[in-house]
Amino acid sequence: MDSNEAELSFLSPSLSPTSRWWSEDTVAIVTGANKGIGFALVKRMAELGVTVILTARDIERGCKAVEALRAQGLYNVAFSCLDVSDPSSIRAFASWFRKSYAALDILVNNAAVSFNDLNENSVEHAETVMKTNFYGPKLLTEALLPMFRSSSSISRILNVSSRLGSLNQLRNPSIKQVMKSERLSEEEIEGVVNLFLNDVKSGAWKSKGWPKLWTDYAVSKLALNAYTRVLAKRYEGRGLSVNSFCPGFTQTSMTHCKGDHTADDAAGIAARLALLPSHQISSGKFFFWGSSNAISSKL
């Protein structure tokens, strides 16, 4: 464990009845939610009484996902089409949300892609990976920021990320120094992403100290984790908590159903983090769920 990582004092955050701050008027958005962790998270939050908007880029799959949940008696779920890799789709979704709901309480940026098998490391689709995994959550968050509710319960953003995007995966000391800076800016994060994409185009990416495993995916999550820190600092003390969460090696389509635990297991932890009572919630942290089932945090 790195020196700036600390074990939290619980195995999993509690959602006891006395800690419940939400109601049916509490609105959450979960992206990429027609399957996997996203679908399981929508289900869990709906079971807990939150009004949840399930988004997916495929209308048919998204509608079927909502139908499956309603067949289980979960009628507090709605669907809206959203492709986070498409800025015009983000704008249309934000406009629809503004007209349909009074305010937003929780945003879970879950949608992500990887084009590699577990033991592969191609960067052929690096640009698409960046558009979906980094720029998508960033653009969606920026579009929805004016719609977050101002209340004592604190609004929340949870970015589903990965330990592959940890700073210790970077082997280029100059880039690592930039990303570690307490004064890191969004422009600098985008500069690092553009540098990586340029290295991919030139064919020099293998020798430039980028993460070794799932390189394009890892860089996209590195950028997302950095953006989490920057946004958390920008909204410090202003009623908005922003954190990242790594669900660990989870059995999903991305891992070809291999993993240490199920999507339901991971979603249960994500729901608990998203619904922590105001006096327990933090901001600007990276939570990860390891094989010990403990949750740790990293500033």
GROMACS .gro file of C-alpha atoms in nm, residues 35-40 110 118 214 247-267 289 293:
model
   32
   35LYS     CA    1  -2.590  -0.448  -1.796
   36GLY     CA    2  -2.311  -0.530  -1.554
   37ILE     CA    3  -2.225  -0.310  -1.258
   38GLY     CA    4  -2.437  -0.022  -1.389
   39PHE     CA    5  -2.752  -0.234  -1.412
   40ALA     CA    6  -2.688  -0.389  -1.070
  110ASN     CA    7  -2.013   0.415  -1.489
  118LEU     CA    8  -0.756  -0.980  -2.038
  214TRP     CA    9  -0.441  -0.223  -2.074
  247PRO     CA   10  -1.486  -0.215  -0.799
  248GLY     CA   11  -1.193  -0.455  -0.837
  249PHE     CA   12  -1.178  -0.759  -1.064
  250THR     CA   13  -1.550  -0.800  -1.129
  251GLN     CA   14  -1.736  -1.060  -1.334
  252THR     CA   15  -1.866  -0.849  -1.626
  253SER     CA   16  -1.862  -0.862  -2.005
  254MET     CA   17  -1.543  -0.652  -2.000
  255THR     CA   18  -1.363  -0.930  -1.811
  256HIS     CA   19  -1.544  -1.207  -2.004
  257CYS     CA   20  -1.726  -1.292  -1.680
  258LYS     CA   21  -1.401  -1.366  -1.498
  259GLY     CA   22  -1.338  -1.203  -1.164
  260ASP     CA   23  -1.326  -1.228  -0.786
  261HIS     CA   24  -1.687  -1.123  -0.730
  262THR     CA   25  -2.014  -1.048  -0.908
  263ALA     CA   26  -2.150  -0.723  -1.047
  264ASP     CA   27  -2.414  -0.732  -0.771
  265ASP     CA   28  -2.139  -0.747  -0.509
  266ALA     CA   29  -1.956  -0.449  -0.660
  267ALA     CA   30  -2.279  -0.253  -0.705
  289TRP     CA   31  -1.239  -0.273  -0.313
  293ASN     CA   32  -1.338  -0.701   0.079
   0.00000   0.00000   0.00000
